[in-house]
Short mmCIF file of C-alpha atoms in Angstrom, two decimals:
data_model
loop_
_atom_site.label_atom_id
_atom_site.label_comp_id
_atom_site.label_asym_id
_atom_site.label_seq_id
_atom_site.Cartn_x
_atom_site.Cartn_y
_atom_site.Cartn_z
CA MET Y 227 -1.13 -41.60 9.61
CA LYS Y 228 -0.72 -37.84 9.61
CA ALA Y 229 -2.10 -36.10 6.53
CA PRO Y 230 0.51 -34.21 4.46
CA GLU Y 231 0.63 -30.52 5.31
CA PHE Y 232 1.17 -27.75 2.79
CA ILE Y 233 1.85 -24.03 2.93
CA GLY Y 234 0.54 -22.06 -0.03
CA TYR Y 235 2.76 -19.30 -1.38
CA TYR Y 236 1.39 -16.91 -4.00
CA ARG Y 237 3.19 -13.99 -5.63
CA VAL Y 238 1.94 -11.26 -7.94
CA SER Y 239 3.92 -8.29 -9.18
CA THR Y 240 0.94 -5.91 -9.36
CA VAL Y 241 -2.68 -5.86 -8.27
CA ARG Y 242 -3.87 -6.07 -11.86
CA GLN Y 243 -1.95 -9.20 -12.77
CA GLY Y 244 -5.00 -11.45 -12.79
CA VAL Y 245 -5.44 -11.13 -16.55
CA SER Y 246 -2.06 -12.72 -17.24
CA GLY Y 247 -3.01 -16.09 -15.75
CA LEU Y 248 -0.65 -15.54 -12.85
CA GLY Y 249 -3.11 -13.66 -10.65
CA LEU Y 250 -4.02 -14.75 -7.15
CA ASP Y 251 -7.23 -16.52 -8.20
CA ALA Y 252 -5.45 -18.45 -10.96
CA GLN Y 253 -2.64 -19.54 -8.63
CA LYS Y 254 -5.02 -20.62 -5.88
CA LYS Y 255 -7.20 -22.58 -8.32
CA SER Y 256 -4.14 -24.30 -9.77
CA ILE Y 257 -3.04 -25.47 -6.31
CA ALA Y 258 -6.58 -26.46 -5.26
CA ASP Y 259 -7.01 -28.52 -8.45
CA TYR Y 260 -3.68 -30.26 -7.86
CA LEU Y 261 -4.51 -31.16 -4.24
CA ASN Y 262 -8.17 -32.00 -4.91
CA GLY Y 263 -9.29 -35.41 -3.66
CA GLY Y 264 -6.24 -36.14 -1.52
CA HIS Y 265 -5.82 -36.36 2.25
CA TRP Y 266 -3.98 -33.11 2.78
CA LYS Y 267 -4.18 -29.93 4.77
CA ILE Y 268 -3.15 -26.37 3.91
CA ILE Y 269 -2.02 -24.98 7.25
CA ALA Y 270 -1.25 -21.44 6.04
CA GLU Y 271 -1.20 -19.24 2.96
CA PHE Y 272 1.10 -16.31 2.23
CA VAL Y 273 0.58 -13.68 -0.46
CA GLU Y 274 3.44 -11.55 -1.74
CA VAL Y 275 2.98 -8.48 -3.92
CA GLU Y 276 6.49 -8.01 -5.23
CA SER Y 277 8.58 -8.37 -8.37
CA GLY Y 278 10.21 -11.75 -8.93
CA LYS Y 279 13.52 -9.97 -9.45
CA ARG Y 280 13.65 -8.83 -5.82
CA ASN Y 281 15.02 -11.04 -3.05
CA ASP Y 282 13.68 -9.14 -0.01
CA ARG Y 283 10.29 -10.81 0.34
CA PRO Y 284 8.96 -10.88 3.92
CA GLU Y 285 5.99 -13.17 3.17
CA LEU Y 286 8.26 -15.79 1.62
CA GLN Y 287 10.52 -15.65 4.68
CA ARG Y 288 7.47 -16.18 6.91
CA ALA Y 289 6.40 -19.15 4.79
CA LEU Y 290 9.89 -20.70 4.98
CA ALA Y 291 10.09 -20.19 8.75
CA LEU Y 292 6.72 -21.91 9.26
CA ALA Y 293 7.72 -24.76 6.93
CA LYS Y 294 10.88 -25.39 8.95
CA GLN Y 295 8.90 -25.29 12.18
CA THR Y 296 6.14 -27.67 11.04
CA GLY Y 297 7.83 -29.79 8.37
CA ALA Y 298 5.17 -28.75 5.86
CA THR Y 299 5.81 -28.51 2.12
CA VAL Y 300 5.67 -25.11 0.42
CA ILE Y 301 3.47 -25.41 -2.67
CA LEU Y 302 3.43 -22.95 -5.58
CA ALA Y 303 1.50 -22.85 -8.84
CA LYS Y 304 4.59 -22.12 -10.97
CA MET Y 305 8.31 -22.07 -10.42
CA ASP Y 306 8.64 -18.43 -11.47
CA ARG Y 307 6.36 -17.47 -8.53
CA LEU Y 308 9.35 -18.34 -6.34
CA GLY Y 309 11.60 -16.03 -8.34
CA ARG Y 310 12.84 -15.11 -11.80
CA ARG Y 311 16.55 -15.31 -11.02
CA ALA Y 312 17.94 -18.82 -11.46
CA SER Y 313 20.64 -18.39 -8.79
CA TYR Y 314 18.03 -17.28 -6.24
CA VAL Y 315 15.65 -20.17 -6.97
CA LEU Y 316 18.42 -22.79 -6.92
CA ASN Y 317 19.87 -21.40 -3.70
CA LEU Y 318 16.46 -21.73 -2.02
CA LEU Y 319 16.05 -25.28 -3.25
CA ASP Y 320 19.52 -26.28 -2.05
CA ASN Y 321 19.95 -24.34 1.18
CA SER Y 322 16.58 -23.39 2.67
CA GLY Y 323 15.99 -26.78 4.29
CA VAL Y 324 12.41 -26.69 2.97
CA ARG Y 325 10.67 -28.96 0.46
CA PHE Y 326 8.96 -27.25 -2.49
CA VAL Y 327 6.33 -28.49 -4.94
CA PHE Y 328 5.54 -26.66 -8.18
CA VAL Y 329 2.13 -27.61 -9.56
CA GLU Y 330 3.24 -27.04 -13.17
CA MET Y 331 5.90 -29.78 -12.75
CA PRO Y 332 5.32 -31.64 -9.47
CA HIS Y 333 7.64 -34.55 -10.26
CA ALA Y 334 10.49 -32.60 -11.85
CA SER Y 335 14.04 -33.47 -10.80
CA LYS Y 336 16.42 -30.85 -9.45
CA LEU Y 337 18.26 -30.93 -12.79
CA GLU Y 338 15.07 -30.18 -14.72
CA ILE Y 339 14.11 -27.40 -12.33
CA GLY Y 340 17.60 -25.90 -12.69
CA ILE Y 341 17.43 -25.95 -16.49
CA ARG Y 342 13.96 -24.38 -16.53
CA ALA Y 343 15.06 -21.71 -14.04
CA VAL Y 344 17.98 -20.71 -16.27
CA VAL Y 345 15.75 -20.70 -19.39
CA ALA Y 346 13.10 -18.60 -17.59
CA GLU Y 347 15.71 -16.05 -16.51
CA GLU Y 348 17.07 -15.76 -20.04
CA GLU Y 349 13.54 -15.37 -21.46
CA GLY Y 350 12.84 -12.60 -18.98
CA ARG Y 351 16.06 -10.81 -19.92
CA ALA Y 352 15.27 -11.12 -23.64
CA ILE Y 353 11.72 -9.80 -23.18
CA SER Y 354 13.02 -6.85 -21.18
CA GLU Y 355 15.60 -6.05 -23.87
CA ARG Y 356 13.04 -6.29 -26.70
CA THR Y 357 10.68 -4.02 -24.78
CA LYS Y 358 13.38 -1.37 -24.34
CA VAL Y 359 14.28 -1.50 -28.04
CA ALA Y 360 10.61 -1.23 -29.07
CA LEU Y 361 10.00 1.74 -26.75
CA ALA Y 362 13.10 3.52 -28.03
CA ALA Y 363 11.98 2.97 -31.64
CA ALA Y 364 8.47 4.27 -30.84
CA LYS Y 365 9.95 7.34 -29.17
CA ARG Y 366 12.06 8.08 -32.28
CA ARG Y 367 8.90 7.89 -34.40
CA GLY Y 368 7.33 10.57 -32.23
CA VAL Y 369 4.96 8.30 -30.32
CA LYS Y 370 3.97 9.88 -27.01
CA LEU Y 371 4.80 7.39 -24.26
CA GLY Y 372 3.35 7.23 -20.79
CA THR Y 373 -0.34 7.81 -21.54
CA TYR Y 374 -1.33 4.35 -20.34
CA GLY Y 375 0.85 4.74 -17.26
CA ARG Y 376 -0.94 7.95 -16.26
CA GLU Y 377 -4.33 6.30 -16.78
CA LEU Y 378 -3.24 3.29 -14.74
CA ALA Y 379 -2.02 5.57 -11.95
CA ARG Y 380 -5.38 7.34 -11.96
CA GLN Y 381 -7.21 4.01 -11.74
CA ASN Y 382 -4.96 2.79 -8.92
CA LYS Y 383 -5.52 6.02 -7.00
CA ALA Y 384 -9.28 5.70 -7.36
CA ALA Y 385 -9.18 2.03 -6.30
CA ALA Y 386 -7.11 2.90 -3.20
CA ALA Y 387 -9.55 5.66 -2.23
CA GLU Y 388 -12.51 3.28 -2.61
CA HIS Y 389 -10.76 0.60 -0.54
CA ALA Y 390 -10.04 3.18 2.18
CA ARG Y 391 -13.70 4.30 2.15
CA LYS Y 392 -14.88 0.72 2.69
CA LEU Y 393 -12.40 0.13 5.51
CA ALA Y 394 -13.05 3.45 7.29
CA PRO Y 395 -15.75 2.05 9.66
CA THR Y 396 -13.54 -0.91 10.59
CA VAL Y 397 -10.55 1.36 11.24
CA ALA Y 398 -12.74 3.66 13.36
CA GLU Y 399 -13.86 0.66 15.41
CA ILE Y 400 -10.25 -0.53 15.86
CA ARG Y 401 -9.17 2.94 17.00
CA ALA Y 402 -12.12 3.22 19.38
CA SER Y 403 -11.02 -0.04 21.00
CA GLY Y 404 -7.73 1.61 21.96
CA ALA Y 405 -5.43 0.98 18.98
CA GLN Y 406 -4.12 4.49 18.39
CA SER Y 407 -0.69 3.85 16.85
CA VAL Y 408 -0.16 2.81 13.23
CA ARG Y 409 1.52 -0.42 14.34
CA ALA Y 410 -1.42 -1.28 16.61
CA VAL Y 411 -3.81 -0.85 13.67
CA VAL Y 412 -1.52 -3.05 11.52
CA GLU Y 413 -1.61 -5.86 14.09
CA GLU Y 414 -5.38 -5.71 14.52
CA LEU Y 415 -6.12 -5.69 10.77
CA ASN Y 416 -3.88 -8.74 10.32
CA ARG Y 417 -5.40 -10.45 13.38
CA ARG Y 418 -8.86 -10.05 11.86
CA GLY Y 419 -7.65 -11.47 8.56
CA ILE Y 420 -8.54 -8.33 6.60
CA PRO Y 421 -6.35 -8.17 3.47
CA SER Y 422 -4.79 -5.02 2.07
CA ALA Y 423 -5.85 -3.59 -1.29
CA ARG Y 424 -3.27 -5.88 -2.90
CA GLY Y 425 -4.61 -8.96 -1.14
CA ALA Y 426 -1.60 -9.24 1.16
CA ARG Y 427 -0.91 -8.77 4.87
CA TRP Y 428 -0.73 -5.24 6.23
CA HIS Y 429 2.56 -3.48 6.98
CA VAL Y 430 3.25 -0.09 8.54
CA PRO Y 431 3.72 1.87 5.26
CA ALA Y 432 0.47 0.48 3.81
CA VAL Y 433 -1.55 1.34 6.94
CA PHE Y 434 0.06 4.78 7.07
CA ARG Y 435 -1.19 5.42 3.51
CA LEU Y 436 -4.60 3.99 4.43
CA LEU Y 437 -4.95 6.31 7.43
CA HIS Y 438 -3.83 9.25 5.31
CA LEU Y 439 -6.62 8.48 2.82
CA ILE Y 440 -9.18 8.09 5.61
CA ASP Y 441 -8.09 11.08 7.71
CA GLY Y 442 -6.89 13.36 4.90
CA PRO Y 443 -10.17 15.17 4.13
CA ARG Y 444 -11.02 15.53 7.83
CA ARG Y 445 -7.58 16.89 8.68
CA ARG Y 446 -7.77 19.39 5.83
CA ARG Y 447 -11.16 20.61 7.02
CA ARG Y 448 -9.85 21.03 10.58
CA ALA Y 449 -6.79 22.90 9.31
CA LYS Y 450 -8.98 25.19 7.22
CA ARG Y 451 -11.21 26.02 10.19
CA ALA Y 452 -8.19 26.67 12.42
CA ARG Y 453 -6.36 28.86 9.88
CA PRO Y 454 -6.18 32.46 11.22
CA VAL Y 455 -7.56 35.28 9.10
CA SER Y 456 -4.74 37.52 7.95
CA ARG Y 457 -4.94 40.95 6.37
CA LYS Y 458 -2.33 42.90 4.52
CA LEU Y 459 -0.70 45.69 6.53
CA SER Y 460 -1.61 48.15 3.81
CA ALA Y 461 -5.28 47.45 4.43
CA LEU Y 462 -5.11 48.35 8.13
CA PRO Y 463 -6.36 51.82 9.15
CA ALA Y 464 -3.67 54.43 9.81
#
């Protein structure tokens, strides 16, 4: 008898979401604990770094396509990893032609899933509204907003630079093997199974930013050396 096959789908909104309990490690552990001890096989895993409010998710589409092709079940740690809009979640359940399992409620009926999807969407809307009201009240009291955001941006920039530094030798090797275009580098990084800084597959914009970080200092040095020396006309001898 053929062992059941699963496709793991994980979604995080930001790289730093691990603390919330919905990070990649937490999701993977939840699924591994659920499947532990059974005769099963995870044939593929897809990681999405995207907000649950957005519907354009390429990794989810890849997971669904593979599930249709193989008959495997898409397994997720929580229902809200599929999406935070009830209509979107229910449409996928009804019309995708794919079977889903949510570890937090593996035996839930479609009615229960529908109710929880609607409740989750309403909770998200209420949290968003309360946050806006609290920020507006803080602003009226003279609280300076955005300090944490600037610090977070600085940390993200430093993390991206460090990730680029570590990948520079690999990228140099890939280029030396003949991959000169951005798309060629994308394909080779994905073929080697090297994740992006967000733990996902590489795409053209991400590799473009990576190459900019790697080549930026070198390009600036070359430009500085090639810059012609100019003098003001007034300084020239008559």
